[in-house]
Coordinates of C-alpha atoms in Angstrom, one line a residue:
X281 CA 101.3 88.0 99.9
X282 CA 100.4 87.7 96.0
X283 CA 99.3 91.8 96.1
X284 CA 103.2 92.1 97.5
X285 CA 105.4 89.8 95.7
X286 CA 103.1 91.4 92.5
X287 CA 103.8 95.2 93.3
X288 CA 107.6 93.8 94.1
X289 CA 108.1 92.1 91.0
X290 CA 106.4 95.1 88.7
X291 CA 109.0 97.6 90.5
X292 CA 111.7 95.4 90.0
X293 CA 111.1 94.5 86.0
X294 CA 109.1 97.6 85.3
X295 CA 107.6 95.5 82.3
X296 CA 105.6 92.5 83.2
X297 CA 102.5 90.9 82.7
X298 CA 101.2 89.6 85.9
X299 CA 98.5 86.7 86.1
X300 CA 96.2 86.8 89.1
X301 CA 93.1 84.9 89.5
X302 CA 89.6 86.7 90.2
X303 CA 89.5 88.0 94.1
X304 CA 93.1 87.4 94.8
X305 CA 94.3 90.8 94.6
X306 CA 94.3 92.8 91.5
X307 CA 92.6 95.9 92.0
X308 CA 94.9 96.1 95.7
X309 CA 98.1 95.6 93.5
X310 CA 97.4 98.0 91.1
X311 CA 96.4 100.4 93.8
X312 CA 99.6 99.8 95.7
X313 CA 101.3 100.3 92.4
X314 CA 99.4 104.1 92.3
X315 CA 100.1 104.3 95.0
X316 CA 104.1 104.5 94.9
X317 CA 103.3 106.8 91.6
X318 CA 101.7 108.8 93.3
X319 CA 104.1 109.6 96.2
X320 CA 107.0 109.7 93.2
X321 CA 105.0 112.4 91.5
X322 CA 104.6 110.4 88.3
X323 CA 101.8 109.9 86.1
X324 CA 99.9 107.0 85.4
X325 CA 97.4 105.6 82.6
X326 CA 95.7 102.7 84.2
X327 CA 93.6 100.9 81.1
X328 CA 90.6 99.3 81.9
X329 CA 88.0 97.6 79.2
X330 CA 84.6 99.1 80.4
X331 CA 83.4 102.2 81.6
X332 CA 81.9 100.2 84.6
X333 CA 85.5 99.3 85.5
X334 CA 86.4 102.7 85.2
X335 CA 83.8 103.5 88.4
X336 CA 84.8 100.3 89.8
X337 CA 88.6 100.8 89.7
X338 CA 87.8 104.5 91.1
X339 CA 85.7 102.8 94.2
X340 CA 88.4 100.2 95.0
X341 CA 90.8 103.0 95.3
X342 CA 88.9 104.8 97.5
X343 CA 87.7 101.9 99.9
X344 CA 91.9 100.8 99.9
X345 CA 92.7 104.3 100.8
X346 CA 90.1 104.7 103.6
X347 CA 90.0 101.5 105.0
X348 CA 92.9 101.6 107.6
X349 CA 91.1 104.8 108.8
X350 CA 87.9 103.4 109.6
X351 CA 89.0 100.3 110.9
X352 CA 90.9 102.5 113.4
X353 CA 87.8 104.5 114.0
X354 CA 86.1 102.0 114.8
X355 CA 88.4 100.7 117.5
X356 CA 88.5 104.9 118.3
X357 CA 92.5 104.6 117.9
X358 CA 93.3 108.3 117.7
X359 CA 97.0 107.5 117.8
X360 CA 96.1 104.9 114.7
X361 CA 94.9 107.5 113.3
X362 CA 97.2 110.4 113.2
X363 CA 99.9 108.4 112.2
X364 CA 97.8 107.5 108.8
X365 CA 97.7 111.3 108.0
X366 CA 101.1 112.1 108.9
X367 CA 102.0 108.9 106.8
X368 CA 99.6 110.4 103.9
X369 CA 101.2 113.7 104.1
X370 CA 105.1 112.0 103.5
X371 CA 103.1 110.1 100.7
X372 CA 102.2 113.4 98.5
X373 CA 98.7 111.8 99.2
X374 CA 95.9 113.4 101.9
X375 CA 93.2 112.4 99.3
X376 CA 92.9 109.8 96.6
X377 CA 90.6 111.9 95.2
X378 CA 92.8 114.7 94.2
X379 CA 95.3 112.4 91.9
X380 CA 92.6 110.5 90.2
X381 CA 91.0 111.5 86.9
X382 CA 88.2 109.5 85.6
X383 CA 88.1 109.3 81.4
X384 CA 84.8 108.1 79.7
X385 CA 81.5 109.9 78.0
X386 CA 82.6 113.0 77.0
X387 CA 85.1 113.4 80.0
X388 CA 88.4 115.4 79.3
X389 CA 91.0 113.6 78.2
X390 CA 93.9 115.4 79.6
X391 CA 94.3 116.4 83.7
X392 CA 97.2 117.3 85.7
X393 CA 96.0 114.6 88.3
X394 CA 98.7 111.8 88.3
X395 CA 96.2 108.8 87.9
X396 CA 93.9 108.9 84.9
X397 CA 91.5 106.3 84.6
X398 CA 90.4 105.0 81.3
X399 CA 88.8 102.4 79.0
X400 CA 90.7 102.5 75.5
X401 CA 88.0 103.5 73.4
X402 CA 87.9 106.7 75.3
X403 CA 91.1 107.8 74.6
X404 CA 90.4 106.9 70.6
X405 CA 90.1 109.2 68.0
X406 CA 87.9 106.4 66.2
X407 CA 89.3 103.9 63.2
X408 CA 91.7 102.7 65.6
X409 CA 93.7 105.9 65.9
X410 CA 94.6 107.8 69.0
X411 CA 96.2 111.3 69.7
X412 CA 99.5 111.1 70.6
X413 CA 99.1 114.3 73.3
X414 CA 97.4 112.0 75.8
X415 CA 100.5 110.0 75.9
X416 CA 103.3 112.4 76.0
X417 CA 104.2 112.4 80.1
X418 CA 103.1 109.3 81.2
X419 CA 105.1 107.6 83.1
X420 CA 103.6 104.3 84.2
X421 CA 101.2 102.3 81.6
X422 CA 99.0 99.9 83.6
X423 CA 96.5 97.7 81.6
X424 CA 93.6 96.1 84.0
X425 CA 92.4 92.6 81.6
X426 CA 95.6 93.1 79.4
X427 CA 94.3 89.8 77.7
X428 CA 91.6 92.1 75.3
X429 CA 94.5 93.9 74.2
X430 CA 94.0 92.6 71.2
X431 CA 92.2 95.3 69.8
X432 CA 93.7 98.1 67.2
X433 CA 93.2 101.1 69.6
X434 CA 95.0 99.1 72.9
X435 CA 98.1 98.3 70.7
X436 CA 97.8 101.9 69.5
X437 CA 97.7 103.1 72.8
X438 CA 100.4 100.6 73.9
X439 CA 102.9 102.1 71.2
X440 CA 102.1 105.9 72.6
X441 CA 103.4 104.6 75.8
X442 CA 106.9 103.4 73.8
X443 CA 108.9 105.9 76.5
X444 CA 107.1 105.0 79.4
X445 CA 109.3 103.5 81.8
X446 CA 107.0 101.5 83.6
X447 CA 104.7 99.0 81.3
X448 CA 102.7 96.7 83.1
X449 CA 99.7 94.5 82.7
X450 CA 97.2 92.7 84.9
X451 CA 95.0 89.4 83.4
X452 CA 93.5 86.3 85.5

């Protein structure tokens, strides 16, 4: 119910902070939240503070998005199981794979996938500063651990976003 009346109230708003505790639902909400992004055919910046939460992110994404499938394999519900493709082909979304950019180390910063993946100082141009041409068609900001915001390049980043529709931000 949080993951629901959280991905509810960040359509509704479009600008929110949302406070969830540890394990009850962040990464799923945010993922849900992709999720509609995806099948609207906008692009996403979803900020995360470390790389290892850029892999972990990436993981949860793939585990939500092939869970239902396996669980339906399991039971070997070929019904089940045709309706989740046809239900990911009215999405825009056959494989989470092919929306999802990772950004760290050296990776390129710009992608035609709709979700991009990234810690902040990835996307800096060092001394706080960050290139504006990252920024230019996003249309959903998501911060994962808003609360270390605090730093120069996030607000920098933050202020890129200033024609992104949808700004929101996850702490617990």
């Amino acid at each position: 119910n949080h993951q629901i009346e959280g991905f509810v109230h960040s359509m509704v708003n479009k600008r929110a902070v949302l406070i969830m505790a540890t394990g009850s639902g962040k990464s799923l909400t945010i993922y849900m939240l992709c999720r509609y992004f995806i099948w609207k055919n906008m692009k996403v910046l979803l900020l995360v503070p470390r790389v290892d939460l850029v892999n972990q992110m990436n993981g949860d994404f793939k585990d939500y998005f092939y869970s239902l499938e396996n669980r339906y394999l399991a039971e070997d519900n070929q019904e089940a199981i045709k309706s989740i493709h046809k239900n990911r082909e009215d999405l825009n979304c056959s494989n989470i794979e092919e929306h999802v950019h990772l950004i760290y180390g050296g990776q390129e910063k710009t992608t035609n996938k709709l979700i991009s993946i990234s810690t902040r100082d990835s996307l800096s141009l060092g001394q706080g500063r960050v290139n504006p041409i990252y920024f230019k068609d996003i249309d959903a900001f998501i911060g994962d651990e808003i609360h270390t915001i605090g730093a120069s390049t996030s607000a920098d980043i933050v202020k890129e976003c200033s024609n992104t529709p949808y700004k929101l931000g996850f702490t617990g």
